[in-house]
Each structure stands twice: as structure tokens, then as C-alpha cells.
XYZ file of C-alpha atoms in Angstrom:
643
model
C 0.000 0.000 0.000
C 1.409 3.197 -0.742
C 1.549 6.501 1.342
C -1.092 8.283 -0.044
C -3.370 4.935 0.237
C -3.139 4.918 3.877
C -5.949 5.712 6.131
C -6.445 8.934 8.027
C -5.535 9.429 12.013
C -7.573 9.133 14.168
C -7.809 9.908 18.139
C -4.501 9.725 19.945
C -2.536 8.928 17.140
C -3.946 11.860 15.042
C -3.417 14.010 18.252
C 0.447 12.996 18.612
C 1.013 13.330 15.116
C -0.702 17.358 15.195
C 1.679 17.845 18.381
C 4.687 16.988 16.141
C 3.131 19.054 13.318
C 3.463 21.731 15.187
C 7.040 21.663 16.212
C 8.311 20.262 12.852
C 6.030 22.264 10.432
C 5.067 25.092 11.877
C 8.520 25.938 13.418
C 9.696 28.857 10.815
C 6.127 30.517 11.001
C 5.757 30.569 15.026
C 8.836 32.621 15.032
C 8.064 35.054 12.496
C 6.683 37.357 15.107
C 9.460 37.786 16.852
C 9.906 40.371 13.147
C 7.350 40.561 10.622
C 5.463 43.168 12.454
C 8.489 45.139 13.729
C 9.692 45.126 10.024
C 6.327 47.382 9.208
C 7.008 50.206 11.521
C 10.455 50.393 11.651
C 12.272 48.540 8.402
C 13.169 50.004 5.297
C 9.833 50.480 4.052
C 7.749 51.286 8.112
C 5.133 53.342 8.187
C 4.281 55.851 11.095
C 2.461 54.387 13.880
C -1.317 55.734 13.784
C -4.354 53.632 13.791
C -5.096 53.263 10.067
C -1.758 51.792 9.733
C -2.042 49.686 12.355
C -5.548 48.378 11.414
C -4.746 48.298 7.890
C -1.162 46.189 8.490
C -3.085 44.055 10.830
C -5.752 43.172 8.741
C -3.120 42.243 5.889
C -1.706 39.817 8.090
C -4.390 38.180 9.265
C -6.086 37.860 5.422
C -2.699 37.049 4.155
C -2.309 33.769 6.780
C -5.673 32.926 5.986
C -5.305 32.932 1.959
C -1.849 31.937 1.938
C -1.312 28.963 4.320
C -5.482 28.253 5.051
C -6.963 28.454 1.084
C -3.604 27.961 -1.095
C -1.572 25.297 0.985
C -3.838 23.732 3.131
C -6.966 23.681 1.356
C -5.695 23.343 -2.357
C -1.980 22.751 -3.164
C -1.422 20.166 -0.105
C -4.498 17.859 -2.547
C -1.313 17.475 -5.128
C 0.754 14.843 -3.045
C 3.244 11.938 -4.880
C 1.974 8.970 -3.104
C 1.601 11.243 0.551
C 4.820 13.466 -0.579
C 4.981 16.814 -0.852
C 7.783 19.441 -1.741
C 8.468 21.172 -5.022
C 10.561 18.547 -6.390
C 7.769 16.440 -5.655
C 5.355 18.593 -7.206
C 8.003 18.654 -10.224
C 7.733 14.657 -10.412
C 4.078 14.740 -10.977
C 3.709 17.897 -13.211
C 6.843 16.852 -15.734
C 5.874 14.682 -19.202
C 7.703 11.376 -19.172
C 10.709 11.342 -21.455
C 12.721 14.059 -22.216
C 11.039 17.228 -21.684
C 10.583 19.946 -24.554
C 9.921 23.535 -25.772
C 7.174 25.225 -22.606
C 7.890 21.802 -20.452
C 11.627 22.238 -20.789
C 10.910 25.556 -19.291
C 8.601 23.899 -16.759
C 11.534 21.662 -15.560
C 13.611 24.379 -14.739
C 11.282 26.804 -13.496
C 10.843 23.816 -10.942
C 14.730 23.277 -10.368
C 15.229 26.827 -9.503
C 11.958 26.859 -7.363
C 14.084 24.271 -5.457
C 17.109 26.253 -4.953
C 15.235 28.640 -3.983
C 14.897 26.633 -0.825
C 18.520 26.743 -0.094
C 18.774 30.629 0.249
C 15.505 30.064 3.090
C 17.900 27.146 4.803
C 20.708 29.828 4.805
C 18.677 32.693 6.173
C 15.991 31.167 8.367
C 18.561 30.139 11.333
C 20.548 33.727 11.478
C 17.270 35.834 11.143
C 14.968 33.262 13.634
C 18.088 32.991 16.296
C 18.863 36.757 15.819
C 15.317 37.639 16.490
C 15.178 35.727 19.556
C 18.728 36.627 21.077
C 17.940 40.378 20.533
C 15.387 40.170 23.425
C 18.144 40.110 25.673
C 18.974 44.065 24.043
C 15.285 45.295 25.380
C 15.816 43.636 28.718
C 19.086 45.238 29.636
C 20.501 47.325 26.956
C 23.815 47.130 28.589
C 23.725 43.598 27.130
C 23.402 44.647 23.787
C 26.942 43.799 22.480
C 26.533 39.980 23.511
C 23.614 39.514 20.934
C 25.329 38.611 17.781
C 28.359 36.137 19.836
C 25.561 34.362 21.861
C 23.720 34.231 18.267
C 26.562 32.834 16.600
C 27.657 30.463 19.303
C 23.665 29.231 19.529
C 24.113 28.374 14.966
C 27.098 27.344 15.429
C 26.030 24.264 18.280
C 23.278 23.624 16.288
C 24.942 22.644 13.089
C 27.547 20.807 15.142
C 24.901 18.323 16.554
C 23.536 17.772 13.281
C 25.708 14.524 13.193
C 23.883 12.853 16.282
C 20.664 13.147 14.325
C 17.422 14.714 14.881
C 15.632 11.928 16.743
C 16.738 13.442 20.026
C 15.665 17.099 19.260
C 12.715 15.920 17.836
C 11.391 14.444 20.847
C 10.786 17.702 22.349
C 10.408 19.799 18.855
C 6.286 19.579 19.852
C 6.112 20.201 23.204
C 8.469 22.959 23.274
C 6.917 24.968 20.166
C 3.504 24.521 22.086
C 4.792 26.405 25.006
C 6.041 28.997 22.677
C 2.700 29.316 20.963
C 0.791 28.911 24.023
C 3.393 32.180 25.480
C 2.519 33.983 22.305
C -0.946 33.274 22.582
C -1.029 34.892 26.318
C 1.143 37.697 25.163
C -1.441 38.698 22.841
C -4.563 38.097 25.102
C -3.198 40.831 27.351
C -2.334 43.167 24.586
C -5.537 43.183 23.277
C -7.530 43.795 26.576
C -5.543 47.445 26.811
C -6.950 48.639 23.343
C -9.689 45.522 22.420
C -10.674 48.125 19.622
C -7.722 46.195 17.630
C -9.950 43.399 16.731
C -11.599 45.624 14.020
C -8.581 44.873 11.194
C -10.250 41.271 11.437
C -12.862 43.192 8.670
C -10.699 43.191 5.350
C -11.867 46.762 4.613
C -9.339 47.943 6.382
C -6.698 45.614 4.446
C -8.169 47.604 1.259
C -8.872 51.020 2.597
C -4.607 51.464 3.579
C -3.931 50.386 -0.269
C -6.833 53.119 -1.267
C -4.859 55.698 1.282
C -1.185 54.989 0.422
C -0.976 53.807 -3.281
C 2.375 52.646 -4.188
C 3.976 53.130 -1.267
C 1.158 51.082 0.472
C 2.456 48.423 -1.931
C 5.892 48.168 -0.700
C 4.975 46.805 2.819
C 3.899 43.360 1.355
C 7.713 43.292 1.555
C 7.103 42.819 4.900
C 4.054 41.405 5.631
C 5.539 38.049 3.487
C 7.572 37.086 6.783
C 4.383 36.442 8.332
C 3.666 33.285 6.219
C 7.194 32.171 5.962
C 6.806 28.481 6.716
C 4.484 27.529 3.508
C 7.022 25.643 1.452
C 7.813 24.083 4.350
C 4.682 23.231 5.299
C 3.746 21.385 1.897
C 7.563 19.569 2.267
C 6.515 18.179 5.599
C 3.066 16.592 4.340
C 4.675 13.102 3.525
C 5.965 12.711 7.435
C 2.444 13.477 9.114
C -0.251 13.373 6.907
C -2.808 16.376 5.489
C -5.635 15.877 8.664
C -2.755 16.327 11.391
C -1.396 19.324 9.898
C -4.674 21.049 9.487
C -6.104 20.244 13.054
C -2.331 21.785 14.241
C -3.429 25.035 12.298
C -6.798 25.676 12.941
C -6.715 24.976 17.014
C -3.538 25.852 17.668
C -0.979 28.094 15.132
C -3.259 30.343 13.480
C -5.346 31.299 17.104
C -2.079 31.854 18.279
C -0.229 34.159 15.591
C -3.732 35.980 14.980
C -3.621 36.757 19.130
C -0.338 37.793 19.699
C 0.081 39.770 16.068
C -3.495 41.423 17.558
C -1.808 41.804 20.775
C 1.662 43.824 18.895
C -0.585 46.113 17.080
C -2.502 46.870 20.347
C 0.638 47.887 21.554
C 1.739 50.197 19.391
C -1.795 51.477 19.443
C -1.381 52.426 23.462
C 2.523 52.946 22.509
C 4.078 54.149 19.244
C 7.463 53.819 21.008
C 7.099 50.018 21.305
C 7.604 50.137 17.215
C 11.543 49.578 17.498
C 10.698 45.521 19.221
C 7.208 45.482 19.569
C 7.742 41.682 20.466
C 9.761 42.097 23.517
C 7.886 45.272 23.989
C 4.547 43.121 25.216
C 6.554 40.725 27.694
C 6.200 42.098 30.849
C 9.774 43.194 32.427
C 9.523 39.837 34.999
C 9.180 37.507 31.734
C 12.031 38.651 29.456
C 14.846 36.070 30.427
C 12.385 33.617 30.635
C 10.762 34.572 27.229
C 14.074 35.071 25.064
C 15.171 31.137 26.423
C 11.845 29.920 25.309
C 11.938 32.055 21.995
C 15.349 31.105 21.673
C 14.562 27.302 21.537
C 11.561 27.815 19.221
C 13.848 29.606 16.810
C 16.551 26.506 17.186
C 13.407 24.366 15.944
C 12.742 26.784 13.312
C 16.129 26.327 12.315
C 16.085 22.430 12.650
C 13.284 22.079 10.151
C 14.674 24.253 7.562
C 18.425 22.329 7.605
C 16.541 18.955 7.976
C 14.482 20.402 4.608
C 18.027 20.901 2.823
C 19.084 17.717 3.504
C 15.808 16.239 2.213
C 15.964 18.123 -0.468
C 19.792 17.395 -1.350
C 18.730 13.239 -1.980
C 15.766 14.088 -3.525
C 18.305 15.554 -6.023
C 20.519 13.304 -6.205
C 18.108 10.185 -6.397
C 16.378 12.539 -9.293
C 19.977 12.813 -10.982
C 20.651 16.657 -10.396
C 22.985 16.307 -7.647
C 25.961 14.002 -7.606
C 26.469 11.771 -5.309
C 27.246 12.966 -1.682
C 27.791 11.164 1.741
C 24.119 10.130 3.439
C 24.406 9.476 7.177
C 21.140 7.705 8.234
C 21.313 9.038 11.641
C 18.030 7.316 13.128
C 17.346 3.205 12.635
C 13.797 3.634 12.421
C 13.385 6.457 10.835
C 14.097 6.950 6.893
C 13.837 9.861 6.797
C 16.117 11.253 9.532
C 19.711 11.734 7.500
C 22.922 13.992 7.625
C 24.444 15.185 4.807
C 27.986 16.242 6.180
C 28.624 18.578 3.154
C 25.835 20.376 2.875
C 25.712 20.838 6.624
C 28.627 22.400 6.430
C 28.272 24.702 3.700
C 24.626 26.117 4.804
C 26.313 26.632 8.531
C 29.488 28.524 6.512
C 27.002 30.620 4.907
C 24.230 30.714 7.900
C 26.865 32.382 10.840
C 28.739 34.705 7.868
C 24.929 36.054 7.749
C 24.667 36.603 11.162
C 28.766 38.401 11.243
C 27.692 40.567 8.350
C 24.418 41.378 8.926
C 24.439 41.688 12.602
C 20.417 42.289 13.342
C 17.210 40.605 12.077
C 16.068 43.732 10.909
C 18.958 43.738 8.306
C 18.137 40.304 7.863
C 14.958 40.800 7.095
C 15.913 42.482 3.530
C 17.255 39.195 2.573
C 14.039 37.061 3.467
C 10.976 37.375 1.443
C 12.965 37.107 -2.259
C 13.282 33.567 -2.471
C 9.939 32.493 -1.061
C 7.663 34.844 -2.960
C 9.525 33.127 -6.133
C 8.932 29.263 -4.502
C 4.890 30.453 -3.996
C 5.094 31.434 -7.825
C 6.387 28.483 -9.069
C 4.252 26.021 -7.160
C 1.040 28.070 -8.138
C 2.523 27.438 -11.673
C 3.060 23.721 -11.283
C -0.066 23.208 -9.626
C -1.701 24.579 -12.333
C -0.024 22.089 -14.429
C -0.882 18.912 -12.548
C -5.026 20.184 -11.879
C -4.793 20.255 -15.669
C -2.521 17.448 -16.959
C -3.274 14.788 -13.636
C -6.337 16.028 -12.781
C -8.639 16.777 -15.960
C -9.474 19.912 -14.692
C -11.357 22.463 -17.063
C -9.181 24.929 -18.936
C -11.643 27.891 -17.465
C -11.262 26.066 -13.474
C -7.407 26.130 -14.132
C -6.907 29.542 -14.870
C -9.363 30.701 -12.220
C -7.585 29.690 -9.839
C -4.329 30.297 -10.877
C -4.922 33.879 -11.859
C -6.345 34.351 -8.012
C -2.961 32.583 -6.636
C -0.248 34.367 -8.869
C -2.160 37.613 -8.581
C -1.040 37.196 -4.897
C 2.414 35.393 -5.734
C 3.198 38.511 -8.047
C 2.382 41.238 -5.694
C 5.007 39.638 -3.124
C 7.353 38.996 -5.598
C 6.967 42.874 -7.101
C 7.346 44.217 -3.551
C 10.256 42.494 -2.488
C 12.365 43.516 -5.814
C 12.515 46.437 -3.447
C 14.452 44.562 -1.205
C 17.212 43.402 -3.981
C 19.883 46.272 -3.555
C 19.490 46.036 0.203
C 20.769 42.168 1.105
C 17.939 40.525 -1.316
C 20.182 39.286 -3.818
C 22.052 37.086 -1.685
C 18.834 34.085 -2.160
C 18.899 35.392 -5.695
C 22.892 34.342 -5.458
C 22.378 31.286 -4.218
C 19.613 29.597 -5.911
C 21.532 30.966 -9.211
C 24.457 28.616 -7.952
C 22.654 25.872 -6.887
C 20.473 25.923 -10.310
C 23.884 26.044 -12.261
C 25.139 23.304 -10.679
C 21.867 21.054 -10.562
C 21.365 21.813 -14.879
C 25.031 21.253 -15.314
C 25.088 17.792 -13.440
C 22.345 16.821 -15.366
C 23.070 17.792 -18.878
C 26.297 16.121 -18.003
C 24.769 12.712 -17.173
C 22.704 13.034 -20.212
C 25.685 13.627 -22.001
C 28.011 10.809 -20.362
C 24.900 8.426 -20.888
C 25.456 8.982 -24.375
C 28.686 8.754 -24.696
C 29.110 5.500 -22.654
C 25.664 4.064 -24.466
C 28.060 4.361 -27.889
C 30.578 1.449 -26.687
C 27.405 -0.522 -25.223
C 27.356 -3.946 -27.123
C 23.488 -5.469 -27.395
C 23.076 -8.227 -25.408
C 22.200 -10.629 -28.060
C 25.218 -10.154 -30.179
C 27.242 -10.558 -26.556
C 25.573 -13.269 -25.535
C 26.265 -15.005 -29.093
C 29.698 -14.356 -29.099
C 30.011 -15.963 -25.586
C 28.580 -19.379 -26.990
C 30.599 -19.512 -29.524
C 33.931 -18.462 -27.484
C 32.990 -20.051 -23.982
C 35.344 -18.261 -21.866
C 36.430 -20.214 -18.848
C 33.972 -19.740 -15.824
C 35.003 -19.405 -12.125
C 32.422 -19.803 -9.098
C 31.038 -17.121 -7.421
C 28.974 -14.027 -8.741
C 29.508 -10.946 -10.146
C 27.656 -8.028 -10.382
C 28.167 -5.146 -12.858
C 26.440 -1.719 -11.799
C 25.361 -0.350 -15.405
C 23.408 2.453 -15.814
C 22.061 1.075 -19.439
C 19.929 -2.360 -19.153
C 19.816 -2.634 -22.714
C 23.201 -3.978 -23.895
C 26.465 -5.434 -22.192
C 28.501 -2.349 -20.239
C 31.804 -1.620 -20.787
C 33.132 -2.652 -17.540
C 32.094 -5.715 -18.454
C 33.809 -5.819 -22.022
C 36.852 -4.426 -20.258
C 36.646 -7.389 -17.887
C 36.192 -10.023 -19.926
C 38.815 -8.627 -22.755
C 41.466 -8.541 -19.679
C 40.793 -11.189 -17.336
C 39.497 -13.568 -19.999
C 37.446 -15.152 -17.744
C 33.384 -15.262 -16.046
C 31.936 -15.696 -13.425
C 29.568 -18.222 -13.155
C 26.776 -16.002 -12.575
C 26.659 -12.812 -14.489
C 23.907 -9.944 -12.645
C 23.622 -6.855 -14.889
C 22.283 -4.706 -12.308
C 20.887 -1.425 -12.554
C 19.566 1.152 -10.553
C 16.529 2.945 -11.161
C 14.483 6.035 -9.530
C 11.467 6.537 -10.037
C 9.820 9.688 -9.982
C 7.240 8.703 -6.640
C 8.636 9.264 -3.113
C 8.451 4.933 -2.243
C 8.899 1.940 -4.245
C 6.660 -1.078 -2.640
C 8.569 -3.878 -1.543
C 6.961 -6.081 -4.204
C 7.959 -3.752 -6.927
C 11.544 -3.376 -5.860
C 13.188 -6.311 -8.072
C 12.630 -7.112 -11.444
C 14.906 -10.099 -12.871
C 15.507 -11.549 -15.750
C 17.260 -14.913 -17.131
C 19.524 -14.212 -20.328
C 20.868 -17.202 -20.549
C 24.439 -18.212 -20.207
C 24.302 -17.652 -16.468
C 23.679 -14.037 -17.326
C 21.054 -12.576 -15.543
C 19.282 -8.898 -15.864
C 18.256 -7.236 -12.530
C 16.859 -3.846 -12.240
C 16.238 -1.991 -8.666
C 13.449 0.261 -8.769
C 13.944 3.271 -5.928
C 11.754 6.203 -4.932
C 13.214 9.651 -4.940
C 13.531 9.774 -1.305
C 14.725 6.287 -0.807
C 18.764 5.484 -0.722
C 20.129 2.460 -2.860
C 21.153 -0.298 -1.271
C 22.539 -3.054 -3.198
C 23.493 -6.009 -0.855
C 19.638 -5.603 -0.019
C 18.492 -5.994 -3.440
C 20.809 -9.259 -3.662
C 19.109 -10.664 -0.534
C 15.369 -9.830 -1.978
C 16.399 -11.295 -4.645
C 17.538 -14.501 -3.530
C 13.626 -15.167 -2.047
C 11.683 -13.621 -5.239
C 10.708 -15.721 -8.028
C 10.921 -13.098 -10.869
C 10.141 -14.612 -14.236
C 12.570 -17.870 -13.081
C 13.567 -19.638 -9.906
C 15.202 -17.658 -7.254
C 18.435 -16.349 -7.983
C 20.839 -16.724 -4.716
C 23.733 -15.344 -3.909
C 26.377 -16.250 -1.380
C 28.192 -12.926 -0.562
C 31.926 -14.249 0.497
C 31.664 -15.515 -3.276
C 30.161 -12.034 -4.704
C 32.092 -9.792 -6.784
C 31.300 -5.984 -7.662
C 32.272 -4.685 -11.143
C 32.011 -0.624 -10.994
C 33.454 1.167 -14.434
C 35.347 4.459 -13.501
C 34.987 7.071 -16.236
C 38.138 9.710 -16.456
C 36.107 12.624 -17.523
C 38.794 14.241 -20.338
C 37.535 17.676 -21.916
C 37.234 18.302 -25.522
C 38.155 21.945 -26.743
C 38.056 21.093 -30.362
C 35.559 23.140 -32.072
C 32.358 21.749 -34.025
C 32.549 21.717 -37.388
C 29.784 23.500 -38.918
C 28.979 21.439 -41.377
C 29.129 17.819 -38.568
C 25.600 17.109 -36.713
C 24.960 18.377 -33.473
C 25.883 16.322 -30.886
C 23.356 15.153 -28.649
C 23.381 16.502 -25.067
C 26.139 19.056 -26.338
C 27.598 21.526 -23.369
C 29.068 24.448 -23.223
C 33.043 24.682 -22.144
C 32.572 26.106 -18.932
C 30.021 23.367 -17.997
C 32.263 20.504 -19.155
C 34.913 21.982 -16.995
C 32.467 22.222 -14.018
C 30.734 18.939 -14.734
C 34.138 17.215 -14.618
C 35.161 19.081 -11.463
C 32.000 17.875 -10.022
C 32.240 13.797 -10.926
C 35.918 14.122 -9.679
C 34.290 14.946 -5.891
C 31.152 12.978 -5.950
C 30.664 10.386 -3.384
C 31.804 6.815 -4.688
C 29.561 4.513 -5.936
C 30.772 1.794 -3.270
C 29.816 3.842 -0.265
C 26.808 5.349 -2.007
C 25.029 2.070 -2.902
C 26.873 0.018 0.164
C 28.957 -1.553 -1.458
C 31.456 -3.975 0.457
C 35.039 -2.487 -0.461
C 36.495 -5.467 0.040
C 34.569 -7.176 -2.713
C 34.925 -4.441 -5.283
C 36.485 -4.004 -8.670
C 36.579 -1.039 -10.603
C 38.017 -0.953 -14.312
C 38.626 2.435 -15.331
C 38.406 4.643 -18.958
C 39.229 7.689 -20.511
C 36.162 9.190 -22.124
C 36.609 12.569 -24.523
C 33.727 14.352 -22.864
């Protein structure tokens, strides 16, 4: 049974699973208060502090959570999972043609690649701006304190990407409870806000959301700049879908996040109603002088789980790539035994914590900050409206005229963020813009490369039947044992094998042509994993089928193998008498120029992504340790290829 065939939670089970929803998935949202509404009346765009204002920013918030993550998210994109998966790569899986895409679904395809990097930049910036936010408290309650708030901030990133390596299972046994005292906090802040100026409550009316666009024109538009950081959390949200389910997430929502952001945003803007001075933290500002130690430790470990679900996301989103074949292979440290989906990606955990603290050194507050968030997730929203649009047409059958309803409702939202937080380019917004450039460079390159290299290697590919032939009639001598040649073509006899054979001059008794494939759905049943074949001569085809989120494991496949039937008897193997065969490819540029007047060659790169592609095979993981491999029992026959 797959994911998405599962039944929905009910009782206890769907009211632990909501309590983890709310740490996990609701993390980088809870925090956002510690800013979004400071960010209004005192960033680079604020406003003064009168009563419109206040009524009219407060009744953008609340209508922007409730269209954002209730309508788009929860009540309409979260219906496009992959088998109980969500995520834009996901989302990519289900709205890309089979094949090799073209023309508008080319553009698709990497509209949905850069949609992903996109995600990196929020990894980057989500811990420095979340910690920062919640360390600065400590600057309202003695201002004497004020120069400790970017060490203790960088000491606080710094632990937390250092006990990546012990895994998440540890942290995440308190991620729920703890972000439910923060909310419940929050929620109490805001109660006793609102009782000095109830009055407040009036923004709930989305007049007042209209009338401050009516009053302040184009400079009214600028403050969606801000108001975005109130719904960061969305991507995330729709990511997270696959570990707890669509009815858990909601219930978290509705009873407990969105009651509790709603209060203590109502209870900021109260404040500032009684007390325009409250505008430089109005956060802090409502914590009564008793509570602010107390507060900034239990902000402070909401904005570590904040933090944990965005680097968690990266590494998700780092196999997904590489499973999908725009990522080369990297180091995967399974960090939990019962839980798939708890991994460490050593790299990437140390390049986002690189780039997370020289955020916090540079930029120092998470008002600065704040100019750098909002770019990269107001161009995620776009692209998912756009590939939800896709799948309601292509998966769904939806009507041409029910497509582009909806769609022109969600991007006419999507575009006004992304239009008011161009503002925010020149001031720290192109460092996301940076980022998700690199990371799209690299993901296009690694996969043109493959493409290429596929190509290239498919060119000295002999078909099987004209192998097998020549084997009859030769009969090399046979030793006992197995061997097993990784190939990345099941149509024809590799050239590791060729190699092999033309230098060793012998077999193996048993031949497995194995090859690995991923499929573009999250899981691949058990019953669906192996597929084998008989060839005759002891040669045997076997092809692994893997989900995007699953890791390759070989030795398993060997063992599932040996107890499936397949279209034969079982095929055992013993594995002291098992031998790996893995080709190396020497990746060699060629400079020489095209003729003009030769055919294109398929898959053909540009110099500068040879170069890079080449740089990038040299450091990719090995294929022994990536598909876990014995070392001991591996062979690897190398080539020079003119790439």
C-alpha cells in the first residue's frame, strides 16, 4: 500500500502526530513574530504608527495567513501529493511529461529546479534571522547587554549545526512540546495586549486591508515586503506533508498556530496602538519586564526548531536531487534506525552553517536580515502556483476555465510579493537570488552532463544478443562465485564488463547486470523493488526500482532477490563468493571546435560546464559507499572518455 493509500488518524494517534506538526512544520512561522510586524514600523519600508496603519497592516496579516497557508496550501496545493509526498521537487515529479522534456515543459523543468534552490537561500537565512530575532530580546531587557547579541547568536548556529551529526531523533522528541509552550506564550502575550486597546480586533474586517492600499498607493504596496515574513513556513509546510499526513497538519493550524499568531500579532498592534514607542521591538515590547529572560530562552529554543526544520528540509531536499539525478552523489548518514527519513548530509551541513553564521557576522540584526528574506519564497509560492496549475490540468482533468481561475487568483497574490520584495534586492535581497543561481547552475550542469556521459558510454554498449552469441561460440572459462556489474544502461552489455572479460578472460559463473533505477514517486513497494531476468548463459538482468527519497542499497536488493521468483527460480547469492564490477569514467575535456557542417551532438555543453561537470564527478561520493557496497569485494576498471 502506498503513502497516499493509507488511512487517516484518528484519536490519539492523530493528536500525537498534530503535536509533532506543530514543532516540525510550523517551526519557521511561530517565530516570524518575533519580526514581521516590527519590520512594518520600523524597516526600510515602516510606516508611522497611527491607527489606520495599524488596522490596515493588521488586517493584511491576518487575510494574508488565511489565503496563503489556510486556502492555497492547506486547502488546495497540499491535494497534489506523490503517493503522501509533498515538496516542489515532488510537485516537479508529478507535473513533468515522461521522457525528455521539450519547448514550454523544458521551461517547466527548470522553473521547478530553480523553485528548489530557492529553498537553499531560506535554509541559509531562516537560522541567522529566527536565532537573531530571539537573542535580541536580551537588548530590550538590559541594553547594557546589547553587544553579547550577535556572539551568543553565533555560538547558539554554530552548536546547532555541530549536533547535526547525532541526528534529529533526540531534538525531535521535544520539537512539539516545546513549540507549544512557545505558541501557548505567544498566545497569552497577545490576550493581554488586546484587553488594553480591544478596539484592535476591528482589522479582522478586510476593509481595512483595502482602505490602507486606497490611502497609500504605491507606497502602500511596498509593505507586502514585509508582511511576506508572516507566512514564511508555507514551502515548508507542503515539504513536511509526507511525514504526518494532510488531517494532522490542518487540526495543528486551525486549534492551535493560526489562534495563536492571529492573538499575539493582535496583541503587537494593540501595543503600538497604546505605545508608538514600542515600534523599534514590539515583540519584547509586550513581555512584561519579569518575563524577558524567561521569554528570550523559550523564543530562543523555538527559533533553534525553526532552524532544525529548515536544515533537515536541505538535507531532504539534497537526496531528492541526487536520487532525481541533479545532484551528484554525496555522503548520506542515516542518523536514526527507524526512521528513513532522519539523514545527515555532512557537506551540505557544512556549507549552509558557513554561509548561515557569515549572515549573522555581516548582517548583525534581524532587521537587516529581514531584507534578505521574502525574495526567495515569494519566487517558490510562484512556481508552485505554476506547477499546480499544471498537474489540476494534466493529472487532474481539470477544465481549462477552473485552471486559470484559480491560478490567476494565486499568482495575482504570488506577483504582488514577488513585485514588492524587488525592493528589497539592492538592500541584502540578492544574496537568495545568489544562491539559488548557484545551486540551479550546478543542478542543470550535473544533469546535462549525465545526459551527455549516458550517451557517450551508451556508444561502446554492445546489445546483449550479439554478446551473448559471441560468448557461446567463445565459452570463456567460468570461475564460481557471482559478479555483479552496476550499469546504468539495461539494454546492452557495459563496458566494464567488455573491459573485464577482454582482460581477465574469464566469467563468473553467474553474471547480474544490475541497474539502478528512480522513479519519480517518493516509495517503491517492496513487491515492486526487483525485477529479474534470465539471459541465458548464467547471465542474468536485474533492475532496482527506488523512490526519490529512498537510498540504494545493493546487498539488499541481492538478498530480496535470492527469495523472489521473478520470471525464473530464485536467484541466490552467497556474498563471500560475490564480486562488484564498478566502471570508472576519467572525464577528459574536448576543446576542439564543431565543425559547422558535422551534426549536433546530442546533449552538447558548453566549455565552462564541461569543466564544471568534470570538477564535479571528480568529488562525488563513490559509488561503493553510495550504494553500500562492500570495499572489500569491489572491482573497478577504469576509462578515458573525450567528454
Amino acid at each position: 500500500m502506498s503513502l497516499g493509500d493509507k488511512s487517516p488518524p484518528s484519536g490519539r494517534a492523530l493528536a500525537t502526530l498534530a503535536l509533532g506538526a506543530i514543532g516540525v512544520v510550523y517551526g519557521d512561522i511561530g517565530t516570524s513574530p518575533l519580526y514581521a510586524l516590527k519590520e512594518c514600523f520600523s524597516g526600510p519600508q515602516s510606516f508611522p504608527v497611527t491607527e489606520a496603519n495599524v488596522l490596515g497592516i493588521l488586517s493584511l496579516v491576518v487575510w494574508s495567513l488565511n489565503f496563503v497557508v489556510t486556502f492555497k496550501y492547506l486547502a488546495m496545493v497540499m491535494r497534489a501529493d506523490n503517493r503522501g509526498e509533498g515538496g516542489i521537487l515532488a510537485l516537479l515529479a508529478l507535473a513533468r511529461p515522461s521522457g525528455t522534456p521539450t519547448g514550454v515543459r523544458r521551461l517547466l523543468v527548470a522553473a521547478g529546479l530553480f523553485g528548489s534552490a530557492l529553498l537553499y537561500g531560506d535554509g541559509i537565512i531562516t537560522p541567522a534571522i529566527s536565532v537573531l530575532g530571539a537573542v535580541e530580546g536580551l537588548r530590550v531587557a538590559t541594553p547594557a547587554l546589547g553587544h553579547l547579541v550577535v556572539p551568543a547568536a553565533f555560538l547558539i548556529i554554530l552548536a546547532l549545526f555541530f549536533f547535526q551529526r547525532r541526528g534529529t531523533a533526540g531534538v525531535g522528541a521535544v520539537f512539539g512540546p516545546l513549540t507549544s509552550v512557545w505558541f501557548g506564550c505567544i498566545a497569552a502575550l497577545g490576550i493581554a495586549g488586546i484587553a488594553r486597546q480591544p478596539s484592535v480586533l476591528r482589522a479582522l474586517n478586510p476593509w481595512y486591508a483595502l482602505d490602507f492600499f486606497l490611502r497609500e498607493g504605491v507606497h502602500g504596496f511596498a509593505v507586502l515586503a514585509a508582511i511576506i515574513l508572516v507566512v514564511t513556513g508555507g514551502e515548508a509546510l507542503y515539504a513536511d506533508m509526507g511525514h504526518f499526513g494532510k488531517r494532522p497538519i490542518r487540526l495543528a493550524w486551525f486549534t492551535i498556530v493560526l489562534p495563536a499568531l492571529v492573538l499575539n500579532y493582535f496583541g503587537q498592534g494593540a501595543l503600538l496602538l497604546d505605545d508608538p514607542t514600542a515600534a523599534r521591538n514590539p515583540f519584547y515590547s509586550l513581555v512584561p519586564q519579569w518575563a524577558l529572560y524567561p521569554m528570550v530562552a523559550v523564543a530562543t529554543g523555538a527559533a533553534v526548531v525553526a532552524s532544525q526544520a529548515l536544515i533537515s528540509g536541505a538535507f531532504s531536499l539534497t537526496r531528492q536531487a541526487v536520487q532525481l539525478g541533479y545532484c551528484p552523489r554525496v555522503n548520506i548518514v542515516h542518523t536514526s534506525k527507524t526512521e528513513i527519513g532522519q539523514i545527515y548530509i555532512p557537506s551540505v551541513n557544512t556549507l549552509l552553517m558557513i554561509a548561515c553564521l557569515g549572515l549573522v557576522v555581516s548582517f548583525r540584526t534581524a532587521g537587516n536580515l529581514a531584507a534578505t528574506y521574502g525574495v526567495a519564497l515569494s519566487g517558490t509560492m510562484t512556481i508552485t502556483s505554476i506547477l499546480f496549475a499544471v498537474v489540476a490540468r494534466t493529472r487532474w482533468g481539470w477544465s481549462p476555465w477552473k485552471v486559470g481561475a484559480v491560478t490567476a487568483v494565486f499568482l495575482s497574490v504570488d506577483l504582488a510579493f514577488v513585485g514588492a520584495n524587488l525592493l528589497k534586492i539592492p538592500h541584502g535581497g540578492w544574496f537568495p537570488l545568489v544562491v539559488a543561481a548557484l545551486v540551479f547552475t550546478l543542478m542543470s550542469t550535473w544533469k546535462k552532463g549525465r545526459v551527455r556521459l549516458a550517451d557517450l558510454v551508451r556508444e561502446n554498449t554492445l546489445p546483449m544478443d550479439l554478446f551473448l552469441n559471441d560468448i557461446r561460440r567463445r565459452s570463456p572459462h567460468r570461475v564460481r562465485g557471482t559478479a555483479v556489474f552496476l550499469t546504468s544502461d539495461a539494454s546492452g552489455a557495459p563496458p566494464v564488463l567488455l573491459h573485464h572479460l577482454k582482460h581477465n578472460q574469464v566469467l563468473h559463473e553467474k553474471v547480474m547486470l544490475m541497474s539502478i533505477l528512480t522513479e519519480e514517486i517518493p516509495q517503491v513497494d517492496a513487491a515492486e523493488r526487483v525485477q529479474c531476468r534470465e539471459l541465458g548463459e548464467g547471465f542474468y538482468q536485474v533492475i532496482a526500482h527506488y523512490g526519490f527519497m529512498e537510498t540504494p542499497d545493493v546487498p539488499a536488493v541481492l538478498r530480496l532477490l535470492g527469495q523472489q521468483s521473478g520470471n525464473g527460480r530464485p536467484v541466490a547469492t552467497v556474498p563471500g563468493m560475490t564480486t562488484f564490477y564498478l566502471g570508472r569514467e576519467t572525464l577528459i575535456a574536448d576543446h576542439r571546435r564543431q565543425r559547422l557542417s558535422a551534426p549536433a551532438v546530442p546533449g552538447r555543453m558548453a566549455r565552462w560546464r564541461k569543466k564544471l561537470f568534470i570538477v564535479m564527478s571528480r568529488n562525488a561520493q563513490s559509488a561503493t559507499a553510495f550504494f553500500s557496497l562492500p570495499p572489500n569485494r569491489v572491482v573497478e576498471l577504469g576509462a578515458q572518455i573525450q567528454f
